[in-house]
PDB file of C-alpha atoms in Angstrom:
ATOM      1  CA  UNK A   1       0.427   0.416  -0.173  1.00  0.00           C
ATOM      2  CA  UNK A   2       1.245   3.596  -0.256  1.00  0.00           C
ATOM      3  CA  UNK A   3       2.321   5.515   1.851  1.00  0.00           C
ATOM      4  CA  UNK A   4      -0.508   8.561   2.282  1.00  0.00           C
ATOM      5  CA  UNK A   5      -0.459  12.396   1.092  1.00  0.00           C
ATOM      6  CA  UNK A   6      -0.306  13.991   4.003  1.00  0.00           C
ATOM      7  CA  UNK A   7      -2.471  17.290   4.004  1.00  0.00           C
ATOM      8  CA  UNK A   8      -2.205  20.082   6.895  1.00  0.00           C
ATOM      9  CA  UNK A   9      -4.821  22.797   7.361  1.00  0.00           C
ATOM     10  CA  UNK A  10      -4.169  25.983   9.848  1.00  0.00           C
ATOM     11  CA  UNK A  11      -7.784  26.030  10.456  1.00  0.00           C
ATOM     12  CA  UNK A  12     -10.312  27.075  12.861  1.00  0.00           C
ATOM     13  CA  UNK A  13     -12.722  28.674  10.685  1.00  0.00           C
ATOM     14  CA  UNK A  14     -15.942  27.744   8.683  1.00  0.00           C
ATOM     15  CA  UNK A  15     -13.811  27.050   5.899  1.00  0.00           C
ATOM     16  CA  UNK A  16     -11.513  25.155   7.527  1.00  0.00           C
ATOM     17  CA  UNK A  17     -14.186  22.679   8.951  1.00  0.00           C
ATOM     18  CA  UNK A  18     -15.988  21.993   6.220  1.00  0.00           C
ATOM     19  CA  UNK A  19     -12.918  21.387   4.211  1.00  0.00           C
ATOM     20  CA  UNK A  20     -11.398  19.056   6.253  1.00  0.00           C
ATOM     21  CA  UNK A  21     -15.482  16.833   6.015  1.00  0.00           C
ATOM     22  CA  UNK A  22     -14.324  16.996   1.682  1.00  0.00           C
ATOM     23  CA  UNK A  23     -11.137  15.129   2.273  1.00  0.00           C
ATOM     24  CA  UNK A  24     -11.221  13.487   5.207  1.00  0.00           C
ATOM     25  CA  UNK A  25     -13.500  10.814   3.680  1.00  0.00           C
ATOM     26  CA  UNK A  26     -10.906  10.023   0.751  1.00  0.00           C
ATOM     27  CA  UNK A  27      -8.620   6.889   1.499  1.00  0.00           C
ATOM     28  CA  UNK A  28      -5.965   8.033  -0.448  1.00  0.00           C
ATOM     29  CA  UNK A  29      -5.387  11.358   2.031  1.00  0.00           C
ATOM     30  CA  UNK A  30      -3.939  12.069   5.896  1.00  0.00           C
ATOM     31  CA  UNK A  31      -5.867  15.608   6.963  1.00  0.00           C
ATOM     32  CA  UNK A  32      -4.576  17.429   9.911  1.00  0.00           C
ATOM     33  CA  UNK A  33      -5.865  20.290  10.689  1.00  0.00           C
ATOM     34  CA  UNK A  34      -4.222  22.755  13.387  1.00  0.00           C
ATOM     35  CA  UNK A  35      -6.323  24.867  15.583  1.00  0.00           C
ATOM     36  CA  UNK A  36      -4.470  28.346  18.066  1.00  0.00           C
ATOM     37  CA  UNK A  37      -6.201  27.019  20.878  1.00  0.00           C
ATOM     38  CA  UNK A  38      -6.970  30.686  21.428  1.00  0.00           C
ATOM     39  CA  UNK A  39     -10.691  29.825  22.651  1.00  0.00           C
ATOM     40  CA  UNK A  40     -11.824  27.007  25.684  1.00  0.00           C
ATOM     41  CA  UNK A  41     -13.832  25.831  24.071  1.00  0.00           C
ATOM     42  CA  UNK A  42     -13.586  25.038  20.048  1.00  0.00           C
ATOM     43  CA  UNK A  43     -15.771  23.594  17.321  1.00  0.00           C
ATOM     44  CA  UNK A  44     -14.006  20.501  16.452  1.00  0.00           C
ATOM     45  CA  UNK A  45     -13.178  19.276  12.995  1.00  0.00           C
ATOM     46  CA  UNK A  46     -13.041  15.689  11.374  1.00  0.00           C
ATOM     47  CA  UNK A  47      -9.800  13.753  10.962  1.00  0.00           C
ATOM     48  CA  UNK A  48      -6.288  14.552  12.701  1.00  0.00           C
ATOM     49  CA  UNK A  49      -6.788  17.907  15.426  1.00  0.00           C
ATOM     50  CA  UNK A  50      -3.459  19.366  16.869  1.00  0.00           C
ATOM     51  CA  UNK A  51      -3.679  22.186  18.743  1.00  0.00           C
ATOM     52  CA  UNK A  52      -1.315  24.947  19.647  1.00  0.00           C
ATOM     53  CA  UNK A  53       1.120  27.191  18.327  1.00  0.00           C
ATOM     54  CA  UNK A  54       4.382  25.601  16.591  1.00  0.00           C
ATOM     55  CA  UNK A  55       7.425  28.184  17.702  1.00  0.00           C
ATOM     56  CA  UNK A  56       7.257  30.768  14.716  1.00  0.00           C
ATOM     57  CA  UNK A  57       8.192  29.638  10.705  1.00  0.00           C
ATOM     58  CA  UNK A  58      11.019  27.711  12.104  1.00  0.00           C
ATOM     59  CA  UNK A  59       8.998  25.544  14.445  1.00  0.00           C
ATOM     60  CA  UNK A  60       6.174  25.583  11.702  1.00  0.00           C
ATOM     61  CA  UNK A  61       9.081  24.168   8.934  1.00  0.00           C
ATOM     62  CA  UNK A  62      10.319  21.924  11.128  1.00  0.00           C
ATOM     63  CA  UNK A  63       6.853  20.353  11.755  1.00  0.00           C
ATOM     64  CA  UNK A  64       5.908  20.341   8.015  1.00  0.00           C
ATOM     65  CA  UNK A  65       9.538  17.878   7.148  1.00  0.00           C
ATOM     66  CA  UNK A  66       9.278  16.065  10.808  1.00  0.00           C
ATOM     67  CA  UNK A  67       5.895  14.621   9.831  1.00  0.00           C
ATOM     68  CA  UNK A  68       6.614  14.813   5.731  1.00  0.00           C
ATOM     69  CA  UNK A  69       3.336  17.193   5.070  1.00  0.00           C
ATOM     70  CA  UNK A  70       2.500  17.219   1.049  1.00  0.00           C
ATOM     71  CA  UNK A  71       0.349  20.121   0.642  1.00  0.00           C
ATOM     72  CA  UNK A  72      -0.361  23.475   3.208  1.00  0.00           C
ATOM     73  CA  UNK A  73      -3.355  24.993   3.482  1.00  0.00           C
ATOM     74  CA  UNK A  74      -3.818  28.402   4.917  1.00  0.00           C
ATOM     75  CA  UNK A  75      -7.503  28.581   6.224  1.00  0.00           C
ATOM     76  CA  UNK A  76      -7.138  31.133   9.244  1.00  0.00           C
ATOM     77  CA  UNK A  77      -9.015  33.978  10.181  1.00  0.00           C
ATOM     78  CA  UNK A  78      -8.335  36.582   7.783  1.00  0.00           C
ATOM     79  CA  UNK A  79      -6.791  39.092  10.457  1.00  0.00           C
ATOM     80  CA  UNK A  80      -5.087  36.036  12.006  1.00  0.00           C
ATOM     81  CA  UNK A  81      -1.577  37.896   9.810  1.00  0.00           C
ATOM     82  CA  UNK A  82       1.103  35.951  12.201  1.00  0.00           C
ATOM     83  CA  UNK A  83       1.050  32.251  10.939  1.00  0.00           C
ATOM     84  CA  UNK A  84       0.082  33.434   7.632  1.00  0.00           C
ATOM     85  CA  UNK A  85       2.878  35.029   7.101  1.00  0.00           C
ATOM     86  CA  UNK A  86       4.522  32.265   9.386  1.00  0.00           C
ATOM     87  CA  UNK A  87       2.516  29.463   6.739  1.00  0.00           C
ATOM     88  CA  UNK A  88       4.084  31.378   4.228  1.00  0.00           C
ATOM     89  CA  UNK A  89       7.990  31.389   5.137  1.00  0.00           C
ATOM     90  CA  UNK A  90       7.741  27.672   6.282  1.00  0.00           C
ATOM     91  CA  UNK A  91       6.377  26.548   3.346  1.00  0.00           C
ATOM     92  CA  UNK A  92       9.381  27.965   1.604  1.00  0.00           C
ATOM     93  CA  UNK A  93      11.994  26.492   3.545  1.00  0.00           C
ATOM     94  CA  UNK A  94      10.177  23.337   3.862  1.00  0.00           C
ATOM     95  CA  UNK A  95       9.111  23.100   0.010  1.00  0.00           C
ATOM     96  CA  UNK A  96       5.981  22.329   0.918  1.00  0.00           C
ATOM     97  CA  UNK A  97       3.001  23.548  -1.872  1.00  0.00           C
ATOM     98  CA  UNK A  98       0.969  26.142  -0.035  1.00  0.00           C
ATOM     99  CA  UNK A  99      -2.952  27.495  -0.536  1.00  0.00           C
ATOM    100  CA  UNK A 100      -4.216  29.961   1.115  1.00  0.00           C
ATOM    101  CA  UNK A 101      -7.985  29.416   1.700  1.00  0.00           C
ATOM    102  CA  UNK A 102     -10.052  33.028   2.283  1.00  0.00           C
ATOM    103  CA  UNK A 103     -13.669  33.426   2.473  1.00  0.00           C
ATOM    104  CA  UNK A 104     -14.900  37.067   0.401  1.00  0.00           C
ATOM    105  CA  UNK A 105     -14.607  40.367   1.322  1.00  0.00           C
ATOM    106  CA  UNK A 106     -18.259  41.909   2.563  1.00  0.00           C
ATOM    107  CA  UNK A 107     -19.604  44.749  -0.531  1.00  0.00           C
ATOM    108  CA  UNK A 108     -21.557  48.002   0.890  1.00  0.00           C
ATOM    109  CA  UNK A 109     -25.078  47.624  -0.858  1.00  0.00           C
ATOM    110  CA  UNK A 110     -27.198  50.598  -1.026  1.00  0.00           C
ATOM    111  CA  UNK A 111     -28.235  52.040   2.367  1.00  0.00           C
ATOM    112  CA  UNK A 112     -25.612  50.853   4.358  1.00  0.00           C
ATOM    113  CA  UNK A 113     -23.179  53.847   6.111  1.00  0.00           C
ATOM    114  CA  UNK A 114     -19.353  52.124   6.466  1.00  0.00           C
ATOM    115  CA  UNK A 115     -16.869  53.684   7.413  1.00  0.00           C
ATOM    116  CA  UNK A 116     -13.834  52.173   6.976  1.00  0.00           C
ATOM    117  CA  UNK A 117     -10.662  51.754   9.162  1.00  0.00           C
ATOM    118  CA  UNK A 118      -6.969  50.663   8.949  1.00  0.00           C
ATOM    119  CA  UNK A 119      -6.906  48.368  12.146  1.00  0.00           C
ATOM    120  CA  UNK A 120      -8.887  48.682  15.564  1.00  0.00           C
ATOM    121  CA  UNK A 121      -6.950  52.274  16.726  1.00  0.00           C
ATOM    122  CA  UNK A 122      -7.777  53.614  13.775  1.00  0.00           C
ATOM    123  CA  UNK A 123     -11.644  52.469  14.071  1.00  0.00           C
ATOM    124  CA  UNK A 124     -11.667  53.930  17.880  1.00  0.00           C
ATOM    125  CA  UNK A 125     -10.460  57.290  15.966  1.00  0.00           C
ATOM    126  CA  UNK A 126     -13.362  57.017  13.978  1.00  0.00           C
ATOM    127  CA  UNK A 127     -15.841  55.837  16.777  1.00  0.00           C
ATOM    128  CA  UNK A 128     -14.918  59.298  18.580  1.00  0.00           C
ATOM    129  CA  UNK A 129     -15.407  60.791  14.896  1.00  0.00           C
ATOM    130  CA  UNK A 130     -19.213  59.745  14.881  1.00  0.00           C
ATOM    131  CA  UNK A 131     -19.636  60.757  17.995  1.00  0.00           C
ATOM    132  CA  UNK A 132     -20.956  57.026  18.895  1.00  0.00           C
ATOM    133  CA  UNK A 133     -22.569  56.449  22.147  1.00  0.00           C
ATOM    134  CA  UNK A 134     -23.732  52.981  22.521  1.00  0.00           C
ATOM    135  CA  UNK A 135     -21.418  50.617  20.459  1.00  0.00           C
ATOM    136  CA  UNK A 136     -21.753  46.907  19.123  1.00  0.00           C
ATOM    137  CA  UNK A 137     -17.804  45.900  19.381  1.00  0.00           C
ATOM    138  CA  UNK A 138     -17.559  42.622  17.293  1.00  0.00           C
ATOM    139  CA  UNK A 139     -14.435  42.170  16.914  1.00  0.00           C
ATOM    140  CA  UNK A 140     -13.496  39.815  19.783  1.00  0.00           C
ATOM    141  CA  UNK A 141     -12.024  40.020  22.400  1.00  0.00           C
ATOM    142  CA  UNK A 142      -7.904  40.772  20.962  1.00  0.00           C
ATOM    143  CA  UNK A 143      -7.391  43.854  20.602  1.00  0.00           C
ATOM    144  CA  UNK A 144     -10.020  45.975  23.351  1.00  0.00           C
ATOM    145  CA  UNK A 145      -7.298  48.068  24.661  1.00  0.00           C
ATOM    146  CA  UNK A 146      -7.518  50.178  21.496  1.00  0.00           C
ATOM    147  CA  UNK A 147     -11.038  51.533  22.576  1.00  0.00           C
ATOM    148  CA  UNK A 148      -9.982  51.599  26.464  1.00  0.00           C
ATOM    149  CA  UNK A 149      -9.656  55.124  26.492  1.00  0.00           C
ATOM    150  CA  UNK A 150     -13.581  55.429  24.769  1.00  0.00           C
ATOM    151  CA  UNK A 151     -14.706  56.965  28.088  1.00  0.00           C
ATOM    152  CA  UNK A 152     -17.841  58.366  26.408  1.00  0.00           C
ATOM    153  CA  UNK A 153     -18.786  55.264  24.698  1.00  0.00           C
ATOM    154  CA  UNK A 154     -20.435  52.392  26.076  1.00  0.00           C
ATOM    155  CA  UNK A 155     -19.825  48.897  24.557  1.00  0.00           C
ATOM    156  CA  UNK A 156     -21.214  45.666  24.592  1.00  0.00           C
ATOM    157  CA  UNK A 157     -18.352  43.026  23.468  1.00  0.00           C
ATOM    158  CA  UNK A 158     -19.246  39.805  21.250  1.00  0.00           C
ATOM    159  CA  UNK A 159     -16.526  37.087  21.806  1.00  0.00           C
ATOM    160  CA  UNK A 160     -16.474  33.276  22.576  1.00  0.00           C
ATOM    161  CA  UNK A 161     -14.416  33.830  25.159  1.00  0.00           C
ATOM    162  CA  UNK A 162     -14.578  36.645  28.140  1.00  0.00           C
ATOM    163  CA  UNK A 163     -12.683  39.403  28.056  1.00  0.00           C
ATOM    164  CA  UNK A 164      -8.678  40.889  29.993  1.00  0.00           C
ATOM    165  CA  UNK A 165      -8.089  44.087  30.528  1.00  0.00           C
ATOM    166  CA  UNK A 166      -6.840  46.422  29.081  1.00  0.00           C
ATOM    167  CA  UNK A 167     -10.880  46.986  28.056  1.00  0.00           C
ATOM    168  CA  UNK A 168     -13.038  50.000  27.909  1.00  0.00           C
ATOM    169  CA  UNK A 169     -14.138  50.607  31.255  1.00  0.00           C
ATOM    170  CA  UNK A 170     -18.239  50.765  31.013  1.00  0.00           C
ATOM    171  CA  UNK A 171     -18.250  47.496  28.791  1.00  0.00           C
ATOM    172  CA  UNK A 172     -21.090  44.414  29.112  1.00  0.00           C
ATOM    173  CA  UNK A 173     -19.926  40.733  27.567  1.00  0.00           C
ATOM    174  CA  UNK A 174     -22.279  38.903  25.597  1.00  0.00           C
ATOM    175  CA  UNK A 175     -20.650  35.695  25.476  1.00  0.00           C
ATOM    176  CA  UNK A 176     -21.877  33.073  22.214  1.00  0.00           C
ATOM    177  CA  UNK A 177     -20.040  31.793  18.926  1.00  0.00           C
ATOM    178  CA  UNK A 178     -21.849  32.602  15.277  1.00  0.00           C
ATOM    179  CA  UNK A 179     -23.835  31.643  13.337  1.00  0.00           C
ATOM    180  CA  UNK A 180     -25.270  34.424  14.036  1.00  0.00           C
ATOM    181  CA  UNK A 181     -29.397  34.695  12.594  1.00  0.00           C
ATOM    182  CA  UNK A 182     -30.953  37.994  11.770  1.00  0.00           C
ATOM    183  CA  UNK A 183     -33.138  38.013  14.058  1.00  0.00           C
ATOM    184  CA  UNK A 184     -31.531  37.816  16.783  1.00  0.00           C
ATOM    185  CA  UNK A 185     -28.822  40.878  15.353  1.00  0.00           C
ATOM    186  CA  UNK A 186     -32.435  42.890  14.839  1.00  0.00           C
ATOM    187  CA  UNK A 187     -32.734  41.975  18.789  1.00  0.00           C
ATOM    188  CA  UNK A 188     -29.323  42.883  20.545  1.00  0.00           C
ATOM    189  CA  UNK A 189     -29.115  46.484  18.308  1.00  0.00           C
ATOM    190  CA  UNK A 190     -32.858  47.424  19.904  1.00  0.00           C
ATOM    191  CA  UNK A 191     -32.568  46.006  23.630  1.00  0.00           C
ATOM    192  CA  UNK A 192     -29.438  47.495  23.879  1.00  0.00           C
ATOM    193  CA  UNK A 193     -30.060  50.889  21.883  1.00  0.00           C
ATOM    194  CA  UNK A 194     -27.020  50.483  20.185  1.00  0.00           C
ATOM    195  CA  UNK A 195     -26.150  53.497  17.734  1.00  0.00           C
ATOM    196  CA  UNK A 196     -22.323  52.015  15.577  1.00  0.00           C
ATOM    197  CA  UNK A 197     -21.643  48.922  14.965  1.00  0.00           C
ATOM    198  CA  UNK A 198     -18.256  47.933  14.733  1.00  0.00           C
ATOM    199  CA  UNK A 199     -16.556  44.649  12.677  1.00  0.00           C
ATOM    200  CA  UNK A 200     -14.070  43.524  11.475  1.00  0.00           C
ATOM    201  CA  UNK A 201     -14.091  42.346   7.330  1.00  0.00           C
ATOM    202  CA  UNK A 202     -14.092  38.419   8.245  1.00  0.00           C
ATOM    203  CA  UNK A 203     -16.360  38.631   4.694  1.00  0.00           C
ATOM    204  CA  UNK A 204     -18.631  34.680   4.912  1.00  0.00           C
ATOM    205  CA  UNK A 205     -22.384  34.443   5.767  1.00  0.00           C
ATOM    206  CA  UNK A 206     -21.955  33.297   9.350  1.00  0.00           C
ATOM    207  CA  UNK A 207     -21.966  36.688  10.742  1.00  0.00           C
ATOM    208  CA  UNK A 208     -22.722  38.691   8.249  1.00  0.00           C
ATOM    209  CA  UNK A 209     -26.492  38.999   9.683  1.00  0.00           C
ATOM    210  CA  UNK A 210     -24.708  42.254  11.801  1.00  0.00           C
ATOM    211  CA  UNK A 211     -24.652  44.473   8.724  1.00  0.00           C
ATOM    212  CA  UNK A 212     -28.756  43.742   7.593  1.00  0.00           C
ATOM    213  CA  UNK A 213     -29.730  44.409  10.454  1.00  0.00           C
ATOM    214  CA  UNK A 214     -27.342  47.471  11.077  1.00  0.00           C
ATOM    215  CA  UNK A 215     -28.262  49.301   7.482  1.00  0.00           C
ATOM    216  CA  UNK A 216     -32.408  48.148   8.472  1.00  0.00           C
ATOM    217  CA  UNK A 217     -32.144  50.080  11.576  1.00  0.00           C
ATOM    218  CA  UNK A 218     -29.538  53.173   9.839  1.00  0.00           C
ATOM    219  CA  UNK A 219     -27.045  52.406  11.985  1.00  0.00           C
ATOM    220  CA  UNK A 220     -22.922  53.619  11.198  1.00  0.00           C
ATOM    221  CA  UNK A 221     -21.040  50.549  10.400  1.00  0.00           C
ATOM    222  CA  UNK A 222     -17.369  50.544  11.826  1.00  0.00           C
ATOM    223  CA  UNK A 223     -15.475  48.332   9.387  1.00  0.00           C
ATOM    224  CA  UNK A 224     -12.212  47.441   9.567  1.00  0.00           C
ATOM    225  CA  UNK A 225      -9.990  46.743   6.852  1.00  0.00           C
ATOM    226  CA  UNK A 226      -8.211  43.217   6.055  1.00  0.00           C
ATOM    227  CA  UNK A 227      -4.847  43.380   6.287  1.00  0.00           C
ATOM    228  CA  UNK A 228      -3.126  42.096   3.289  1.00  0.00           C
ATOM    229  CA  UNK A 229      -2.606  38.398   2.349  1.00  0.00           C
ATOM    230  CA  UNK A 230       1.800  36.777   2.359  1.00  0.00           C
ATOM    231  CA  UNK A 231       2.523  38.113  -1.167  1.00  0.00           C
ATOM    232  CA  UNK A 232       3.003  35.501  -4.040  1.00  0.00           C
ATOM    233  CA  UNK A 233       0.876  32.605  -1.966  1.00  0.00           C
ATOM    234  CA  UNK A 234      -2.383  31.178  -4.460  1.00  0.00           C
ATOM    235  CA  UNK A 235      -5.783  32.094  -3.148  1.00  0.00           C
ATOM    236  CA  UNK A 236      -8.466  30.552  -3.306  1.00  0.00           C
ATOM    237  CA  UNK A 237     -11.825  30.926  -2.052  1.00  0.00           C
ATOM    238  CA  UNK A 238     -14.230  28.493  -1.151  1.00  0.00           C
ATOM    239  CA  UNK A 239     -13.221  24.476   0.248  1.00  0.00           C
ATOM    240  CA  UNK A 240     -13.718  23.065  -2.456  1.00  0.00           C
ATOM    241  CA  UNK A 241     -12.021  25.118  -4.345  1.00  0.00           C
ATOM    242  CA  UNK A 242      -9.230  24.027  -1.952  1.00  0.00           C
ATOM    243  CA  UNK A 243     -10.304  19.783  -1.810  1.00  0.00           C
ATOM    244  CA  UNK A 244     -10.058  20.361  -6.155  1.00  0.00           C
ATOM    245  CA  UNK A 245      -6.987  22.075  -4.932  1.00  0.00           C
ATOM    246  CA  UNK A 246      -5.564  18.801  -3.217  1.00  0.00           C
ATOM    247  CA  UNK A 247      -6.459  16.830  -5.549  1.00  0.00           C
ATOM    248  CA  UNK A 248      -4.527  18.356  -8.386  1.00  0.00           C
ATOM    249  CA  UNK A 249      -1.635  18.493  -5.920  1.00  0.00           C
ATOM    250  CA  UNK A 250      -2.041  15.022  -5.657  1.00  0.00           C
ATOM    251  CA  UNK A 251      -2.309  13.443  -8.577  1.00  0.00           C
ATOM    252  CA  UNK A 252       0.765  15.807  -9.380  1.00  0.00           C
ATOM    253  CA  UNK A 253       2.935  13.754  -6.806  1.00  0.00           C
ATOM    254  CA  UNK A 254       2.478  10.690  -8.928  1.00  0.00           C
TER     255      UNK A 254
END
């Protein structure tokens, strides 16, 4: 029996779990999904799973070699810039083909009142300029220090796990995990009298209903732009496309 074609998926996203669901049943493949371990109760994909960091680009390159990985897929969050940069360096060092799986960015439609920002500190500046008083902050529990000085505003922070200081002094926390429905998002905006929404351009359908709810309510949305991806890495936008890429790599390996 020939050796399996070994695939490492850097995951933690809906797309990465769907990719594992597609790939794992293929008997020719051995699929390992790697999760960062930043949430206490991650939703585990099928197949082999490892949790935790690799120790930078060198550590990841060592892991790729030690486990004889044949293909690497970066299916992490669009804002996980450190691991994406390390993946590009490690793949080049270990001579392993690399693909990035990125859900498409959100695109504003008629009626949206979007205010772009390059990073969380700029998003805080935009909030001040807008005179925001009751803010629905959906950027996760990391990076709340950027908003800690905004004493005039009250924040509703939604995250999977409870945030740690520093964070805004006037803040309530809503512990929840997507996907989120439109009716639920409408209720949050109405019940908490939200006047401004802050979000990262994560893309995808799981958290998009908040944008629709904000548009219906006439609420401005501060949208943090995505950082640039690693240069030279091919990108696909669906799990099916990523699975097709794996099959092509498998066929090319002989």
